[in-house]
Coordinates of C-alpha atoms in Angstrom, one line a residue:
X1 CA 8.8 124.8 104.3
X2 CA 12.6 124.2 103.5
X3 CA 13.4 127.6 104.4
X4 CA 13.4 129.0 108.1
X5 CA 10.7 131.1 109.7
X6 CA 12.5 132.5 112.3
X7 CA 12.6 136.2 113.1
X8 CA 16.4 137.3 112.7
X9 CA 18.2 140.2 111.5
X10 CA 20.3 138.5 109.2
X11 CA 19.7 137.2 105.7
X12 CA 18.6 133.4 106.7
X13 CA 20.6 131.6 103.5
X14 CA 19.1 133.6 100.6
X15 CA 19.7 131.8 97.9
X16 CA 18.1 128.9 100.3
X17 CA 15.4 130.9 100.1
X18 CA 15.5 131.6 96.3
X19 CA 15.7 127.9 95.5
X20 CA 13.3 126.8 97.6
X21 CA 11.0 128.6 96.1
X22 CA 12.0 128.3 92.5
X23 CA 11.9 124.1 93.4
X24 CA 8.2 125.1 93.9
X25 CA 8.0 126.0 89.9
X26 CA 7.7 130.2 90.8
X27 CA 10.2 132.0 88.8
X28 CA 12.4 134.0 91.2
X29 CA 14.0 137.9 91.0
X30 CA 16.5 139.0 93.5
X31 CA 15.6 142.0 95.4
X32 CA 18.0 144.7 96.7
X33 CA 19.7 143.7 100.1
X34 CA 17.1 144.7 102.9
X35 CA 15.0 146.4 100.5
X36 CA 11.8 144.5 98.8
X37 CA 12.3 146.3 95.6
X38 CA 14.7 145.0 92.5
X39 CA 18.5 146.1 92.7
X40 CA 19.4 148.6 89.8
X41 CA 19.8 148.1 86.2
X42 CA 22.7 147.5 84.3
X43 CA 24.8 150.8 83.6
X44 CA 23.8 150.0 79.8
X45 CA 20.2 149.6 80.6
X46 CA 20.4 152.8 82.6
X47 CA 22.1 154.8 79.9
X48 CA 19.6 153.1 77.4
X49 CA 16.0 152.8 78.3
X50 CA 13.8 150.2 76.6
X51 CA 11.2 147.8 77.4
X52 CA 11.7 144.8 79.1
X53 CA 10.7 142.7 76.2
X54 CA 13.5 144.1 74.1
X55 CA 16.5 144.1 76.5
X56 CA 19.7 141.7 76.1
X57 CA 20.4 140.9 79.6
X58 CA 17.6 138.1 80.1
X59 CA 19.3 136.2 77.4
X60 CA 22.7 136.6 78.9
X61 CA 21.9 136.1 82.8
X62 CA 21.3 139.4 84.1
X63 CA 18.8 140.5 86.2
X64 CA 17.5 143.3 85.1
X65 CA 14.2 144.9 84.7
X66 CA 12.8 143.2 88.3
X67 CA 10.4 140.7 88.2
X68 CA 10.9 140.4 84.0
X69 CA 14.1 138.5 84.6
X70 CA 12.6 136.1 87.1
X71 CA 13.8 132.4 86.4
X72 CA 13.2 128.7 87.9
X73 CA 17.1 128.2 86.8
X74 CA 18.8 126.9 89.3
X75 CA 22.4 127.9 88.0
X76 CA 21.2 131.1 87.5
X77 CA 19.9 131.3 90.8
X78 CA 23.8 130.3 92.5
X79 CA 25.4 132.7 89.8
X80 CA 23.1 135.3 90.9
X81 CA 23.7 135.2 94.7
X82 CA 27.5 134.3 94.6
X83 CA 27.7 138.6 93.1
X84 CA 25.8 139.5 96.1
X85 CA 24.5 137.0 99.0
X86 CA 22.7 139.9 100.7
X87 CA 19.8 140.1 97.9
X88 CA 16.3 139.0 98.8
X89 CA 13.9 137.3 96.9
X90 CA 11.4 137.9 94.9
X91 CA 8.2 135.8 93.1
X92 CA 7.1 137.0 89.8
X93 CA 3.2 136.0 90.4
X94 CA 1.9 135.8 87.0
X95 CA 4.0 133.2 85.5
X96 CA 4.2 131.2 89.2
X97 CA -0.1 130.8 88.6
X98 CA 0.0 132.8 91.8
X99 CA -2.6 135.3 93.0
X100 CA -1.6 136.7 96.7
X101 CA -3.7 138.9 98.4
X102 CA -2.2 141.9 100.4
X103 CA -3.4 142.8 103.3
X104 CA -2.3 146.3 104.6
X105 CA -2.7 147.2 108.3
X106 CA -2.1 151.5 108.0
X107 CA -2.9 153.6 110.5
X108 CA -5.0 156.1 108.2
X109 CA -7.9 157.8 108.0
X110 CA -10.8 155.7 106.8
X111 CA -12.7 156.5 103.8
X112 CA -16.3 157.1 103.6
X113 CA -18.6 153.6 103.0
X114 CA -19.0 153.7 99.5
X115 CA -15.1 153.5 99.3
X116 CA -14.4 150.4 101.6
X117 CA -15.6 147.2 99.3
X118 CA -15.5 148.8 95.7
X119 CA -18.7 148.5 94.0
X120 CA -20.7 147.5 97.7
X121 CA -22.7 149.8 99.1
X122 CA -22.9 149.5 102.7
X123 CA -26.0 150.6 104.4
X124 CA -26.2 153.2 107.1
X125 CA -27.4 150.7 109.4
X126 CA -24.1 148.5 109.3
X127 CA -22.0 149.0 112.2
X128 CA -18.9 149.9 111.3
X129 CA -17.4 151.1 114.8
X130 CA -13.8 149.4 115.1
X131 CA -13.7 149.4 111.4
X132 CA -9.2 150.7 111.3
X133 CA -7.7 148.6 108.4
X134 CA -7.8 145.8 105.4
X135 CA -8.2 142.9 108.3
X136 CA -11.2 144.4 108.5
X137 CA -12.0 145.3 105.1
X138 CA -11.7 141.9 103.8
X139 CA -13.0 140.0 106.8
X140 CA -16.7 142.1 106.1
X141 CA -16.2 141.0 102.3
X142 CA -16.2 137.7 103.4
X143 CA -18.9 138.0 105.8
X144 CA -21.0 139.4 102.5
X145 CA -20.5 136.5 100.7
X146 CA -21.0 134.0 103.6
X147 CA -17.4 133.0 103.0
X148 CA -14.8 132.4 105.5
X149 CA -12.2 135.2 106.1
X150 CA -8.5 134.3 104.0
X151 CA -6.9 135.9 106.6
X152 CA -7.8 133.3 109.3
X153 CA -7.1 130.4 106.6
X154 CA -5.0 128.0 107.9
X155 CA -5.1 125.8 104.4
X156 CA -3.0 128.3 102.5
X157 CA 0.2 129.8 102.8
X158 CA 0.4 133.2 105.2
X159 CA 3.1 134.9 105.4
X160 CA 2.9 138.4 107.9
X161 CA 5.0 141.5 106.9
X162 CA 6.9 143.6 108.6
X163 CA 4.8 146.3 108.3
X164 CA 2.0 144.3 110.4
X165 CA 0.2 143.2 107.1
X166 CA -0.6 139.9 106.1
X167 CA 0.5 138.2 102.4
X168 CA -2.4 135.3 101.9
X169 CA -0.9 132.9 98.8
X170 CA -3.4 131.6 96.7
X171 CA -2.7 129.0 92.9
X172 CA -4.8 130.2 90.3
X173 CA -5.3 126.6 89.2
X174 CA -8.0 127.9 86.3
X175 CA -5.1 130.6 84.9
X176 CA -7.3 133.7 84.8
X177 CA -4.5 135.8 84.5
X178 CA -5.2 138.6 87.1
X179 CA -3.8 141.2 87.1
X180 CA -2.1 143.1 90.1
X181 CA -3.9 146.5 91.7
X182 CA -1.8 149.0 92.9
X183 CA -4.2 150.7 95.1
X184 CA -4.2 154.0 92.9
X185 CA -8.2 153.6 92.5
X186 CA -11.1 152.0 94.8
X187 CA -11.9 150.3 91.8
X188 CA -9.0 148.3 91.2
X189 CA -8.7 147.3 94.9
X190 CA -10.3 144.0 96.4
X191 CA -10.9 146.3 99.3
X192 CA -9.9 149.1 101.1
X193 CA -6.2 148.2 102.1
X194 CA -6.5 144.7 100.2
X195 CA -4.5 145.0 96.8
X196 CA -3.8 141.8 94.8
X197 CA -0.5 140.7 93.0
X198 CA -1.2 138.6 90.1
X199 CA 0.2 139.0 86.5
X200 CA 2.5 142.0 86.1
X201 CA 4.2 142.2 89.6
X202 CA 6.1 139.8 92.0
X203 CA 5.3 139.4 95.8
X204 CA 8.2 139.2 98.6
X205 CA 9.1 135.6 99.8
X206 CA 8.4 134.2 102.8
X207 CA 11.5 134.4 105.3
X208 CA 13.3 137.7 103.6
X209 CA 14.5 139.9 105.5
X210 CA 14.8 143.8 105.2
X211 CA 15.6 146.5 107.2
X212 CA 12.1 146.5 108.4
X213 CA 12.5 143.2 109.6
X214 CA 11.2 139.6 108.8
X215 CA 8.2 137.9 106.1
X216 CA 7.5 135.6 108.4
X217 CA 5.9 132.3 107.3
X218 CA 2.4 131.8 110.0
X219 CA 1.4 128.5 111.9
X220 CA -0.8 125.9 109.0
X221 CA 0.4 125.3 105.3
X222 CA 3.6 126.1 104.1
X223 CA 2.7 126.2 100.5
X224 CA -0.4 128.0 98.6
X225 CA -4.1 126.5 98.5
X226 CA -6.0 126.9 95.4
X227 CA -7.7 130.5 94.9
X228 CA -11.6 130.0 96.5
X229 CA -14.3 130.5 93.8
X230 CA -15.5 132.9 95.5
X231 CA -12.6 135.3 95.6
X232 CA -11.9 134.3 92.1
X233 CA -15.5 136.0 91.4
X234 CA -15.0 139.1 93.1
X235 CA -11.6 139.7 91.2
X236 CA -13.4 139.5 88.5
X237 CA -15.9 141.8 89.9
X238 CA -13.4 143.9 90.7
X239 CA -11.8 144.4 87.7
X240 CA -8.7 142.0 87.9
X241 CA -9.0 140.1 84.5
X242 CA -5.9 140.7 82.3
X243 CA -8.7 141.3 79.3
X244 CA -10.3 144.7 81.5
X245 CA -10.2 148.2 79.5
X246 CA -8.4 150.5 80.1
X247 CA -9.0 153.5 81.8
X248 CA -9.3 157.0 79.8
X249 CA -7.2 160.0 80.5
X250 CA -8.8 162.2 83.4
X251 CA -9.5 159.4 85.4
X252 CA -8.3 158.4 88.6
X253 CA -4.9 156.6 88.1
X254 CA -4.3 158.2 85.0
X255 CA -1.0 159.3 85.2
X256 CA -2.5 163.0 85.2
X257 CA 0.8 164.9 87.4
X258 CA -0.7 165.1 90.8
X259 CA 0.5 168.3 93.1
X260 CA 3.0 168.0 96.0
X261 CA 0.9 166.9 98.9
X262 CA 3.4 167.6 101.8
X263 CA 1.0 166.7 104.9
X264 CA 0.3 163.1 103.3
X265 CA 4.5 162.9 103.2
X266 CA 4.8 164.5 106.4
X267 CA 1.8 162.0 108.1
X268 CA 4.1 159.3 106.2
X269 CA 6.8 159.8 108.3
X270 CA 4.8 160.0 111.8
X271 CA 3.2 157.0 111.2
X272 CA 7.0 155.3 110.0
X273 CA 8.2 156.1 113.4
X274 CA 11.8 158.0 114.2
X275 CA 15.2 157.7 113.5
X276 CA 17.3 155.6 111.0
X277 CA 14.7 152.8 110.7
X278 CA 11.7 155.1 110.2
X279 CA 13.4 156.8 107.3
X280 CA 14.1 153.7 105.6
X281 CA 10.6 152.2 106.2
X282 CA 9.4 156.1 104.8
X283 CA 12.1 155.7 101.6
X284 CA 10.9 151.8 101.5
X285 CA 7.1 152.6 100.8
X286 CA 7.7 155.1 98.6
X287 CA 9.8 153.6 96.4
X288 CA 7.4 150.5 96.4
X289 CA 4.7 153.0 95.2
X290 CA 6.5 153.8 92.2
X291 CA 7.8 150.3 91.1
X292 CA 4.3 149.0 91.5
X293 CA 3.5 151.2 88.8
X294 CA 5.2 148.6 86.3
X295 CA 2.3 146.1 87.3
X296 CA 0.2 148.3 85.2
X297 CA 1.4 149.9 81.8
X298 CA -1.7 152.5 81.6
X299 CA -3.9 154.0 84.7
X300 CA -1.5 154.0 87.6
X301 CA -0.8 157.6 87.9
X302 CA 2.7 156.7 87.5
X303 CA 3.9 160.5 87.0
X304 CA 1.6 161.4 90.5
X305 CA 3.6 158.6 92.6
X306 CA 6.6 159.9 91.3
X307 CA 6.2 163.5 91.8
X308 CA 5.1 162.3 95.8
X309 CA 8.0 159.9 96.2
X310 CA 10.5 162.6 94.9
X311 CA 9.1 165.2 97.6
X312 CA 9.2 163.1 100.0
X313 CA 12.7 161.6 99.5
X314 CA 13.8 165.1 98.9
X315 CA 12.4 166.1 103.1
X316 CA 14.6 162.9 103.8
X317 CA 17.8 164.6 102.0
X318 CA 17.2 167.8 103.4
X319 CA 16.8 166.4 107.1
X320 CA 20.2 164.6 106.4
X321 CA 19.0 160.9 106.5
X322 CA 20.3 160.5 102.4
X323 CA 22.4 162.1 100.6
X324 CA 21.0 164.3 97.4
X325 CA 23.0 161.4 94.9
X326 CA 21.7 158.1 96.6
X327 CA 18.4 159.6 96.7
X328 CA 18.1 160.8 92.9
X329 CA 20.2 157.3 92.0
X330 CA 17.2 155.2 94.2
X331 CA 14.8 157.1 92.7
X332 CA 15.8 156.9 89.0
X333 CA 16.1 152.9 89.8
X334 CA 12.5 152.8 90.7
X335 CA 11.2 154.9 87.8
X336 CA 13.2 152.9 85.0
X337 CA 11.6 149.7 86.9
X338 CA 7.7 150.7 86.3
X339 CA 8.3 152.9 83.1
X340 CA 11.7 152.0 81.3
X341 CA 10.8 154.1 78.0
X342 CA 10.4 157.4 79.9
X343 CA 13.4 158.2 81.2
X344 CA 14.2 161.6 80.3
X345 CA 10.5 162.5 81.3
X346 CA 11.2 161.0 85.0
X347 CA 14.2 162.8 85.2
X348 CA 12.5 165.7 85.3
X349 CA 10.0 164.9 87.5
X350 CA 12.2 163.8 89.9
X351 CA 14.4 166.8 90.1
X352 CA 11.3 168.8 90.7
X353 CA 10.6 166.9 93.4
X354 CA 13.6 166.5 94.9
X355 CA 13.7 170.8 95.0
X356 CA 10.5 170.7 96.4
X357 CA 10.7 168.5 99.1
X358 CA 14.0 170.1 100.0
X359 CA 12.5 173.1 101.2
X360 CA 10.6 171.1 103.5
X361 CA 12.9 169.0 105.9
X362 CA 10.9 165.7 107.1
X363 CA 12.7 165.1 110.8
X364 CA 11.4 161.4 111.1
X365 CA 10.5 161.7 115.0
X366 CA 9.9 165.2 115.2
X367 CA 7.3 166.0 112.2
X368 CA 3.8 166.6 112.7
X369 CA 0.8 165.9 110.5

């Protein structure tokens, strides 16, 4: 790989790292410095919300609208990073033939059998002692279907997070056009804790760095294999075609508003870890919850994620670690990101939450589930 793997706090050469990958032929998006989410909109696109499809900028060089603005242009690439050298990079899957799977490691509680391989029953009789994360999940997949585990393969591009997670790079050299899962339903996961990024999202490049730390690229190929047949088959399985239906209102990921849940943002925080970093890592995830939402127009529960990442943020502003403006600002970013047209009903939203989650001060180090 022409870009180093090294573990460092700084930025290695960003826009090294943006051509690099757009030399590959996978349209790049920069992301916000030390963040893995887009920087903001224009000021216009802010004061005017509109879909993607319909906005200016893309024909005149800006960036806005994430992973919609994503280009192979080199020029555009150096124009881009000469405003700010600090931004990241991101891949906009769908039009790079890319299908990643996302391997979460989360210390969470884990859900009952039916719930770990959607659509697999596991029997009573399987063993699952030692069973904690989507390592596992997608390891006892493979087993299943006498396949060998993507995590362990050395043929394709793996990249490790900082979160402990694994990104496993696949080409979808047959162009199914799959589409991303957000991990808002079982049913639109690979597995528990294994989402994809296909069509409609973008996955973090290999050697950014946030404040969480490094994408580091692992040992074996630097570039991605094509996508087994096998896991091809159980996207489809799993619902990942572009073509699926969609879901109707009522069920789960529906957008339905979802109440508060201040012990899953307080558990957030805990399992984040204390001080400065833990609060970003808690705003970081959050934030990625709702911009993921734009890799699904219907049946992501949009106004839910939302509700929960304005709560949350709002414990962070009242325990000091934001202040009340960034936090509406970051929040208003990431809403116009996955639902541009619905401003004025995400404002809302988020100054409800925001209220609520004041009340409730989330001390990253001294909260408890």
């Amino acid at each position: 790989m022409a870009v180093g793997s090294d573990r460092t706090e700084r930025q290695p050469d960003a826009l090294a790292v943006a051509r690099w990958c757009a030399a590959q032929g996978w349209p790049v998006h920069p992301l916000a410095p030390g963040r893995k989410t887009p920087p903001a909109n224009c000021q216009p696109c802010q004061e005017s919300p509109h879909s993607p499809t319909d906005c200016p900028c893309h024909r005149v060089g800006r960036w806005c609208h994430g992973f919609h603005a994503a280009t192979t242009d080199q020029d555009l690439l150096g124009a881009w990073w000469r405003v700010n050298p600090g931004f990241g990079t991101g891949v906009a899957c769908g039009p790079a033939g890319l299908v990643v799977i996302d391997v979460d490691s989360h210390a969470t509680e884990v859900p009952a059998r039916d719930r770990l391989l959607p659509g697999i029953p596991i029997h009573d009789g399987v063993n699952l002692d030692g069973l904690e994360n989507g390592y596992h999940t997608l390891a006892l997949l493979a087993a299943l279907r006498q396949a060998p585990d993507p995590s362990q393969d050395t043929g394709t591009l793996r990249v490790r997070t900082p979160s402990g997670g694994l990104h496993i790079w696949y080409r979808d050299e047959a162009r199914h056009r799959f589409t991303c899962s957000t991990g808002s339903s079982p049913g639109r996961a690979l597995a528990w804790q294994v989402d994809v990024r296909a069509h409609g999202g973008y996955i973090v490049a290999p050697s950014t760095v946030t404040t969480g730390g490094s994408y580091t690229p692992l040992a074996g190929a630097t570039v991605p294999a094509p996508l087994p047949q096998w896991l091809a088959e159980e996207l489809i399985r799993t619902g990942h075609l572009k073509d699926r239906p969609n879901q109707q209102p009522g069920t789960p990921g529906s957008g339905t508003l979802q109440p508060s849940v201040p012990d899953r943002a307080r558990q957030a925080v805990v399992a984040a870890g204390g001080g400065k970093r833990g609060a970003e890592k808690v705003l970081d995830t959050v934030l990625q919850d709702v911009t993921d939402c734009a890799t699904v127009p219907e049946g992501a529960g949009f106004t839910g994620k939302l509700n929960r990442a304005a709560f949350t943020v709002g414990g962070l502003v009242s325990a000091g670690h934001l202040t009340h403006a960034v936090a509406e600002q970051l929040l208003a970013d990431a809403a116009r990101t996955a639902r541009p047209s619905q401003d004025r009903q995400s404002s809302a939203v988020i100054r409800s939450g925001l209220a609520a989650g004041a009340r409730q001060p989330l001390h990253i180090g001294k909260a408890r589930g």
